[in-house]
Amino acid sequence: GENVEQHPSTLSVQEGDSAVIKCTYSDSASNYFPWYKQELGKRPQLIIDIRSNVGEKKDQRIAVTLNKTAKHFSLHITETQPEDSAVYFCAASKPPLSAQKLVFGQGTRLTINP
Amino acid sequence: GAVVSQHPSWVICKSGTSVKIECRSLDFQATTMFWYRQFPKQSLMLMATSNEGSKATYEQGVEKDKFLINHASLTLSTLTVTSAHPEDSSFYICSARDPAWGYTFGSGTRLTVV
């Protein structure tokens, strides 16, 4: 089955700097890669996603890149702010999306230092 | 956007008793729902895939007789933790996929077994 590895497990950056979190996946059939932000005791919130027919996607300060050949994808947060502090999870899924489960990475605890 | 409602948000029960958790898709139909368990400072681990009108598919290592799943309608899935023990204490989260909005998570249920 699919296996998703996420690094680093913790990340601390100065406010205003950029943060990068990386994930690798094992199943080449996977074609949907979302990123979630989870605050303590709350549900995961989708922040950005990418499908395998696209190499990069950007939404304001957040971007995701995908390298299908290497089977890895990354989350980039620029101009970090204190409210970006949270746990971030990557995930992967394969078709059909309507019935396929998400396999999550181990999570990255991001701390933005003011 | 798509909304998934989960109840209760927290529950405390005695060892040996059963607890039912409900997951409802409020504005879309979900033939498939997913149940995850999350221990403190860990990732979301898929327990089972709930299929409307048929048996759930359990992940390896998850006891189907202990974690009963019922998906009797297109908008409701329930997870019953039977004969709960302290080691079952965890954060349980359901998820469903709306074609327009992607995977949406319920607010989670924090179960404490005493």
PDB file of C-alpha atoms in Angstrom:
ATOM      1  CA  GLY A   1       0.000   0.000   0.000  1.00  0.00           C
ATOM      2  CA  GLU A   2       0.857   3.662  -0.104  1.00  0.00           C
ATOM      3  CA  ASN A   3       3.426   5.013   2.338  1.00  0.00           C
ATOM      4  CA  VAL A   4       3.977   8.739   2.858  1.00  0.00           C
ATOM      5  CA  GLU A   5       7.082  10.046   4.583  1.00  0.00           C
ATOM      6  CA  GLN A   6       7.205  13.634   5.834  1.00  0.00           C
ATOM      7  CA  HIS A   7      10.155  15.735   6.977  1.00  0.00           C
ATOM      8  CA  PRO A   8      11.064  17.472   9.135  1.00  0.00           C
ATOM      9  CA  SER A   9       9.025  16.481  12.180  1.00  0.00           C
ATOM     10  CA  THR A  10       9.585  19.899  13.732  1.00  0.00           C
ATOM     11  CA  LEU A  11      10.491  23.194  12.134  1.00  0.00           C
ATOM     12  CA  SER A  12      11.152  26.535  13.736  1.00  0.00           C
ATOM     13  CA  VAL A  13      11.559  29.687  11.641  1.00  0.00           C
ATOM     14  CA  GLN A  14      11.700  33.410  12.270  1.00  0.00           C
ATOM     15  CA  GLU A  15       8.646  35.432  11.417  1.00  0.00           C
ATOM     16  CA  GLY A  16       8.896  36.652   7.855  1.00  0.00           C
ATOM     17  CA  ASP A  17      11.155  33.817   6.736  1.00  0.00           C
ATOM     18  CA  SER A  18      10.077  30.927   4.541  1.00  0.00           C
ATOM     19  CA  ALA A  19       9.241  27.397   5.631  1.00  0.00           C
ATOM     20  CA  VAL A  20       9.517  24.268   3.518  1.00  0.00           C
ATOM     21  CA  ILE A  21       8.101  20.857   4.353  1.00  0.00           C
ATOM     22  CA  LYS A  22       8.792  17.837   2.188  1.00  0.00           C
ATOM     23  CA  CYS A  23       6.985  14.564   1.584  1.00  0.00           C
ATOM     24  CA  THR A  24       7.698  11.471  -0.430  1.00  0.00           C
ATOM     25  CA  TYR A  25       5.226   8.813  -1.486  1.00  0.00           C
ATOM     26  CA  SER A  26       5.678   5.250  -2.618  1.00  0.00           C
ATOM     27  CA  ASP A  27       2.741   4.436  -4.900  1.00  0.00           C
ATOM     28  CA  SER A  28       3.194   5.824  -8.393  1.00  0.00           C
ATOM     29  CA  ALA A  29      -0.575   5.488  -8.928  1.00  0.00           C
ATOM     30  CA  SER A  30      -1.252   8.259  -6.410  1.00  0.00           C
ATOM     31  CA  ASN A  31      -2.451  11.380  -8.150  1.00  0.00           C
ATOM     32  CA  TYR A  32      -3.873  13.694  -5.498  1.00  0.00           C
ATOM     33  CA  PHE A  33      -1.726  15.389  -2.858  1.00  0.00           C
ATOM     34  CA  PRO A  34      -3.368  17.676  -0.302  1.00  0.00           C
ATOM     35  CA  TRP A  35      -1.787  19.565   2.574  1.00  0.00           C
ATOM     36  CA  TYR A  36      -3.606  20.087   5.847  1.00  0.00           C
ATOM     37  CA  LYS A  37      -3.083  22.444   8.760  1.00  0.00           C
ATOM     38  CA  GLN A  38      -4.184  21.228  12.159  1.00  0.00           C
ATOM     39  CA  GLU A  39      -4.338  23.333  15.280  1.00  0.00           C
ATOM     40  CA  LEU A  40      -4.397  21.677  18.668  1.00  0.00           C
ATOM     41  CA  GLY A  41      -7.596  19.747  19.288  1.00  0.00           C
ATOM     42  CA  LYS A  42      -9.157  20.790  16.008  1.00  0.00           C
ATOM     43  CA  ARG A  43      -9.915  19.175  12.684  1.00  0.00           C
ATOM     44  CA  PRO A  44      -7.419  19.253   9.843  1.00  0.00           C
ATOM     45  CA  GLN A  45      -8.068  22.111   7.442  1.00  0.00           C
ATOM     46  CA  LEU A  46      -7.156  21.840   3.767  1.00  0.00           C
ATOM     47  CA  ILE A  47      -4.764  24.622   2.840  1.00  0.00           C
ATOM     48  CA  ILE A  48      -3.731  23.609  -0.659  1.00  0.00           C
ATOM     49  CA  ASP A  49      -3.746  20.576  -2.908  1.00  0.00           C
ATOM     50  CA  ILE A  50      -2.223  19.483  -6.170  1.00  0.00           C
ATOM     51  CA  ARG A  51      -3.018  16.843  -8.732  1.00  0.00           C
ATOM     52  CA  SER A  52      -0.484  14.841 -10.662  1.00  0.00           C
ATOM     53  CA  ASN A  53      -1.085  16.651 -13.927  1.00  0.00           C
ATOM     54  CA  VAL A  54       0.300  19.851 -12.424  1.00  0.00           C
ATOM     55  CA  GLY A  55       3.844  20.559 -11.256  1.00  0.00           C
ATOM     56  CA  GLU A  56       3.196  23.592  -9.085  1.00  0.00           C
ATOM     57  CA  LYS A  57       0.308  25.449  -7.527  1.00  0.00           C
ATOM     58  CA  LYS A  58       0.301  28.678  -5.593  1.00  0.00           C
ATOM     59  CA  ASP A  59      -2.214  30.416  -3.383  1.00  0.00           C
ATOM     60  CA  GLN A  60      -0.956  33.697  -1.961  1.00  0.00           C
ATOM     61  CA  ARG A  61       1.808  32.811   0.532  1.00  0.00           C
ATOM     62  CA  ILE A  62       1.409  29.081   0.101  1.00  0.00           C
ATOM     63  CA  ALA A  63       2.715  26.962  -2.746  1.00  0.00           C
ATOM     64  CA  VAL A  64       3.040  23.264  -3.432  1.00  0.00           C
ATOM     65  CA  THR A  65       5.403  21.611  -5.892  1.00  0.00           C
ATOM     66  CA  LEU A  66       5.198  18.075  -7.194  1.00  0.00           C
ATOM     67  CA  ASN A  67       7.897  15.942  -8.782  1.00  0.00           C
ATOM     68  CA  LYS A  68       6.171  12.823 -10.094  1.00  0.00           C
ATOM     69  CA  THR A  69       9.358  11.210 -11.274  1.00  0.00           C
ATOM     70  CA  ALA A  70      10.976  11.430  -7.876  1.00  0.00           C
ATOM     71  CA  LYS A  71       7.640  10.898  -6.103  1.00  0.00           C
ATOM     72  CA  HIS A  72       7.957  13.824  -3.808  1.00  0.00           C
ATOM     73  CA  PHE A  73       6.035  17.003  -3.142  1.00  0.00           C
ATOM     74  CA  SER A  74       6.723  20.012  -0.975  1.00  0.00           C
ATOM     75  CA  LEU A  75       4.863  22.766   0.822  1.00  0.00           C
ATOM     76  CA  HIS A  76       6.326  26.249   0.748  1.00  0.00           C
ATOM     77  CA  ILE A  77       5.115  29.007   3.053  1.00  0.00           C
ATOM     78  CA  THR A  78       6.585  32.448   2.450  1.00  0.00           C
ATOM     79  CA  GLU A  79       6.513  35.518   4.695  1.00  0.00           C
ATOM     80  CA  THR A  80       5.565  33.367   7.658  1.00  0.00           C
ATOM     81  CA  GLN A  81       3.367  34.804  10.385  1.00  0.00           C
ATOM     82  CA  PRO A  82       2.747  33.685  13.984  1.00  0.00           C
ATOM     83  CA  GLU A  83      -0.669  32.340  13.007  1.00  0.00           C
ATOM     84  CA  ASP A  84       1.054  29.889  10.675  1.00  0.00           C
ATOM     85  CA  SER A  85       2.212  27.986  13.757  1.00  0.00           C
ATOM     86  CA  ALA A  86       0.455  24.608  13.695  1.00  0.00           C
ATOM     87  CA  VAL A  87       0.966  20.992  12.692  1.00  0.00           C
ATOM     88  CA  TYR A  88       1.013  20.410   8.961  1.00  0.00           C
ATOM     89  CA  PHE A  89       0.228  17.082   7.305  1.00  0.00           C
ATOM     90  CA  CYS A  90       0.770  15.990   3.752  1.00  0.00           C
ATOM     91  CA  ALA A  91      -1.311  13.215   2.275  1.00  0.00           C
ATOM     92  CA  ALA A  92      -1.655  11.171  -0.875  1.00  0.00           C
ATOM     93  CA  SER A  93      -4.537   9.432  -2.579  1.00  0.00           C
ATOM     94  CA  LYS A  94      -5.051   7.507  -5.769  1.00  0.00           C
ATOM     95  CA  PRO A  95      -8.048   7.202  -8.066  1.00  0.00           C
ATOM     96  CA  PRO A  96     -10.918   6.948  -7.893  1.00  0.00           C
ATOM     97  CA  LEU A  97     -10.875   9.929  -5.532  1.00  0.00           C
ATOM     98  CA  SER A  98     -14.463   9.402  -4.496  1.00  0.00           C
ATOM     99  CA  ALA A  99     -13.666   6.143  -2.771  1.00  0.00           C
ATOM    100  CA  GLN A 100      -9.987   6.210  -2.050  1.00  0.00           C
ATOM    101  CA  LYS A 101      -8.545   6.908   1.344  1.00  0.00           C
ATOM    102  CA  LEU A 102      -6.007   9.560   2.189  1.00  0.00           C
ATOM    103  CA  VAL A 103      -2.694   8.301   3.520  1.00  0.00           C
ATOM    104  CA  PHE A 104      -1.078  10.870   5.765  1.00  0.00           C
ATOM    105  CA  GLY A 105       2.494  11.759   6.487  1.00  0.00           C
ATOM    106  CA  GLN A 106       3.725  11.887  10.055  1.00  0.00           C
ATOM    107  CA  GLY A 107       3.193  15.617  10.422  1.00  0.00           C
ATOM    108  CA  THR A 108       5.432  18.651  10.921  1.00  0.00           C
ATOM    109  CA  ARG A 109       5.103  20.919  13.908  1.00  0.00           C
ATOM    110  CA  LEU A 110       5.836  24.400  12.600  1.00  0.00           C
ATOM    111  CA  THR A 111       6.680  27.149  15.054  1.00  0.00           C
ATOM    112  CA  ILE A 112       6.991  30.748  13.909  1.00  0.00           C
ATOM    113  CA  ASN A 113       9.139  32.788  16.255  1.00  0.00           C
ATOM    114  CA  PRO A 114       8.222  36.482  16.495  1.00  0.00           C
TER     115      PRO A 114
ATOM    116  CA  GLY B   1     -18.109  24.564   1.169  1.00  0.00           C
ATOM    117  CA  ALA B   2     -18.878  21.002   2.161  1.00  0.00           C
ATOM    118  CA  VAL B   3     -19.610  20.452   5.844  1.00  0.00           C
ATOM    119  CA  VAL B   4     -19.188  17.292   7.875  1.00  0.00           C
ATOM    120  CA  SER B   5     -20.742  17.319  11.314  1.00  0.00           C
ATOM    121  CA  GLN B   6     -19.443  14.989  14.010  1.00  0.00           C
ATOM    122  CA  HIS B   7     -20.949  14.304  17.430  1.00  0.00           C
ATOM    123  CA  PRO B   8     -20.206  14.208  20.239  1.00  0.00           C
ATOM    124  CA  SER B   9     -17.151  16.460  20.362  1.00  0.00           C
ATOM    125  CA  TRP B  10     -15.994  14.804  23.534  1.00  0.00           C
ATOM    126  CA  VAL B  11     -17.114  11.888  25.671  1.00  0.00           C
ATOM    127  CA  ILE B  12     -15.962  10.242  28.870  1.00  0.00           C
ATOM    128  CA  CYS B  13     -17.030   6.673  29.493  1.00  0.00           C
ATOM    129  CA  LYS B  14     -16.294   3.869  31.887  1.00  0.00           C
ATOM    130  CA  SER B  15     -14.251   0.840  30.895  1.00  0.00           C
ATOM    131  CA  GLY B  16     -16.395  -1.868  29.409  1.00  0.00           C
ATOM    132  CA  THR B  17     -19.101   0.408  28.064  1.00  0.00           C
ATOM    133  CA  SER B  18     -19.790   1.295  24.432  1.00  0.00           C
ATOM    134  CA  VAL B  19     -19.687   4.683  22.789  1.00  0.00           C
ATOM    135  CA  LYS B  20     -21.283   5.739  19.501  1.00  0.00           C
ATOM    136  CA  ILE B  21     -19.900   8.545  17.371  1.00  0.00           C
ATOM    137  CA  GLU B  22     -21.921  10.045  14.521  1.00  0.00           C
ATOM    138  CA  CYS B  23     -20.650  11.611  11.343  1.00  0.00           C
ATOM    139  CA  ARG B  24     -23.014  13.451   8.997  1.00  0.00           C
ATOM    140  CA  SER B  25     -22.452  15.102   5.658  1.00  0.00           C
ATOM    141  CA  LEU B  26     -24.712  18.143   5.842  1.00  0.00           C
ATOM    142  CA  ASP B  27     -24.889  19.456   2.300  1.00  0.00           C
ATOM    143  CA  PHE B  28     -23.723  16.609   0.144  1.00  0.00           C
ATOM    144  CA  GLN B  29     -24.162  12.886  -0.177  1.00  0.00           C
ATOM    145  CA  ALA B  30     -21.283  10.637   0.761  1.00  0.00           C
ATOM    146  CA  THR B  31     -21.313   7.032  -0.358  1.00  0.00           C
ATOM    147  CA  THR B  32     -17.938   6.661   1.294  1.00  0.00           C
ATOM    148  CA  MET B  33     -16.773   8.017   4.617  1.00  0.00           C
ATOM    149  CA  PHE B  34     -13.504   7.455   6.415  1.00  0.00           C
ATOM    150  CA  TRP B  35     -12.761   7.013  10.098  1.00  0.00           C
ATOM    151  CA  TYR B  36      -9.395   8.057  11.504  1.00  0.00           C
ATOM    152  CA  ARG B  37      -7.829   7.835  14.925  1.00  0.00           C
ATOM    153  CA  GLN B  38      -5.221  10.278  16.137  1.00  0.00           C
ATOM    154  CA  PHE B  39      -3.152   9.798  19.274  1.00  0.00           C
ATOM    155  CA  PRO B  40      -1.486  12.839  20.871  1.00  0.00           C
ATOM    156  CA  LYS B  41       1.281  14.325  18.752  1.00  0.00           C
ATOM    157  CA  GLN B  42       0.800  11.672  16.097  1.00  0.00           C
ATOM    158  CA  SER B  43      -0.595  11.544  12.611  1.00  0.00           C
ATOM    159  CA  LEU B  44      -4.063  10.517  11.498  1.00  0.00           C
ATOM    160  CA  MET B  45      -4.279   6.771  11.071  1.00  0.00           C
ATOM    161  CA  LEU B  46      -7.071   5.387   8.943  1.00  0.00           C
ATOM    162  CA  MET B  47      -9.147   2.833  10.819  1.00  0.00           C
ATOM    163  CA  ALA B  48     -11.763   1.938   8.242  1.00  0.00           C
ATOM    164  CA  THR B  49     -13.612   3.005   5.136  1.00  0.00           C
ATOM    165  CA  SER B  50     -17.351   3.193   5.590  1.00  0.00           C
ATOM    166  CA  ASN B  51     -19.433   2.242   2.553  1.00  0.00           C
ATOM    167  CA  GLU B  52     -23.098   3.160   2.297  1.00  0.00           C
ATOM    168  CA  GLY B  53     -25.272   0.070   2.174  1.00  0.00           C
ATOM    169  CA  SER B  54     -22.433  -2.414   2.556  1.00  0.00           C
ATOM    170  CA  LYS B  55     -19.804  -3.567   4.992  1.00  0.00           C
ATOM    171  CA  ALA B  56     -16.984  -1.337   6.055  1.00  0.00           C
ATOM    172  CA  THR B  57     -13.429  -2.029   4.966  1.00  0.00           C
ATOM    173  CA  TYR B  58     -11.065  -2.154   7.908  1.00  0.00           C
ATOM    174  CA  GLU B  59      -7.364  -1.426   7.864  1.00  0.00           C
ATOM    175  CA  GLN B  60      -4.943  -4.090   8.953  1.00  0.00           C
ATOM    176  CA  GLY B  61      -4.766  -4.391  12.701  1.00  0.00           C
ATOM    177  CA  VAL B  62      -8.119  -2.747  13.397  1.00  0.00           C
ATOM    178  CA  GLU B  63     -10.593  -5.038  15.146  1.00  0.00           C
ATOM    179  CA  LYS B  64     -13.882  -4.902  13.274  1.00  0.00           C
ATOM    180  CA  ASP B  65     -15.790  -6.432  16.184  1.00  0.00           C
ATOM    181  CA  LYS B  66     -14.538  -3.727  18.499  1.00  0.00           C
ATOM    182  CA  PHE B  67     -15.030  -0.764  16.172  1.00  0.00           C
ATOM    183  CA  LEU B  68     -18.449  -1.234  14.626  1.00  0.00           C
ATOM    184  CA  ILE B  69     -19.223   0.926  11.639  1.00  0.00           C
ATOM    185  CA  ASN B  70     -22.650   1.495  10.165  1.00  0.00           C
ATOM    186  CA  HIS B  71     -23.332   3.581   7.068  1.00  0.00           C
ATOM    187  CA  ALA B  72     -27.066   3.255   6.649  1.00  0.00           C
ATOM    188  CA  SER B  73     -27.686   6.375   4.591  1.00  0.00           C
ATOM    189  CA  LEU B  74     -25.884   8.640   2.169  1.00  0.00           C
ATOM    190  CA  THR B  75     -25.376  11.254   4.867  1.00  0.00           C
ATOM    191  CA  LEU B  76     -24.710   9.320   8.054  1.00  0.00           C
ATOM    192  CA  SER B  77     -21.984   6.999   9.257  1.00  0.00           C
ATOM    193  CA  THR B  78     -21.557   5.851  12.842  1.00  0.00           C
ATOM    194  CA  LEU B  79     -18.610   4.390  14.696  1.00  0.00           C
ATOM    195  CA  THR B  80     -19.298   2.427  17.872  1.00  0.00           C
ATOM    196  CA  VAL B  81     -16.413   1.634  20.151  1.00  0.00           C
ATOM    197  CA  THR B  82     -17.532  -1.473  21.997  1.00  0.00           C
ATOM    198  CA  SER B  83     -16.259  -2.562  25.398  1.00  0.00           C
ATOM    199  CA  ALA B  84     -14.030   0.475  25.558  1.00  0.00           C
ATOM    200  CA  HIS B  85     -10.754   0.344  27.465  1.00  0.00           C
ATOM    201  CA  PRO B  86      -8.363   3.130  28.481  1.00  0.00           C
ATOM    202  CA  GLU B  87      -6.094   2.337  25.533  1.00  0.00           C
ATOM    203  CA  ASP B  88      -8.981   3.272  23.225  1.00  0.00           C
ATOM    204  CA  SER B  89      -8.788   6.844  24.499  1.00  0.00           C
ATOM    205  CA  SER B  90      -7.970   8.932  21.462  1.00  0.00           C
ATOM    206  CA  PHE B  91      -9.187  11.582  19.044  1.00  0.00           C
ATOM    207  CA  TYR B  92     -11.500  10.042  16.441  1.00  0.00           C
ATOM    208  CA  ILE B  93     -12.161  11.979  13.234  1.00  0.00           C
ATOM    209  CA  CYS B  94     -14.391  11.171  10.309  1.00  0.00           C
ATOM    210  CA  SER B  95     -13.984  12.404   6.771  1.00  0.00           C
ATOM    211  CA  ALA B  96     -15.953  12.438   3.558  1.00  0.00           C
ATOM    212  CA  ARG B  97     -15.205  13.620   0.079  1.00  0.00           C
ATOM    213  CA  ASP B  98     -17.340  16.143  -1.703  1.00  0.00           C
ATOM    214  CA  PRO B  99     -16.664  16.239  -5.465  1.00  0.00           C
ATOM    215  CA  ALA B 100     -16.433  20.023  -5.452  1.00  0.00           C
ATOM    216  CA  TRP B 101     -14.562  20.637  -2.220  1.00  0.00           C
ATOM    217  CA  GLY B 102     -12.423  17.563  -1.735  1.00  0.00           C
ATOM    218  CA  TYR B 103     -11.996  15.740   1.535  1.00  0.00           C
ATOM    219  CA  THR B 104     -13.721  17.385   4.497  1.00  0.00           C
ATOM    220  CA  PHE B 105     -13.196  16.401   8.094  1.00  0.00           C
ATOM    221  CA  GLY B 106     -15.565  16.336  11.004  1.00  0.00           C
ATOM    222  CA  SER B 107     -14.643  18.292  14.106  1.00  0.00           C
ATOM    223  CA  GLY B 108     -13.459  15.154  15.859  1.00  0.00           C
ATOM    224  CA  THR B 109     -14.446  13.319  19.023  1.00  0.00           C
ATOM    225  CA  ARG B 110     -12.143  13.142  21.979  1.00  0.00           C
ATOM    226  CA  LEU B 111     -12.835   9.865  23.757  1.00  0.00           C
ATOM    227  CA  THR B 112     -11.586   9.307  27.281  1.00  0.00           C
ATOM    228  CA  VAL B 113     -12.119   5.910  28.832  1.00  0.00           C
ATOM    229  CA  VAL B 114     -11.752   5.797  32.606  1.00  0.00           C
TER     230      VAL B 114
END
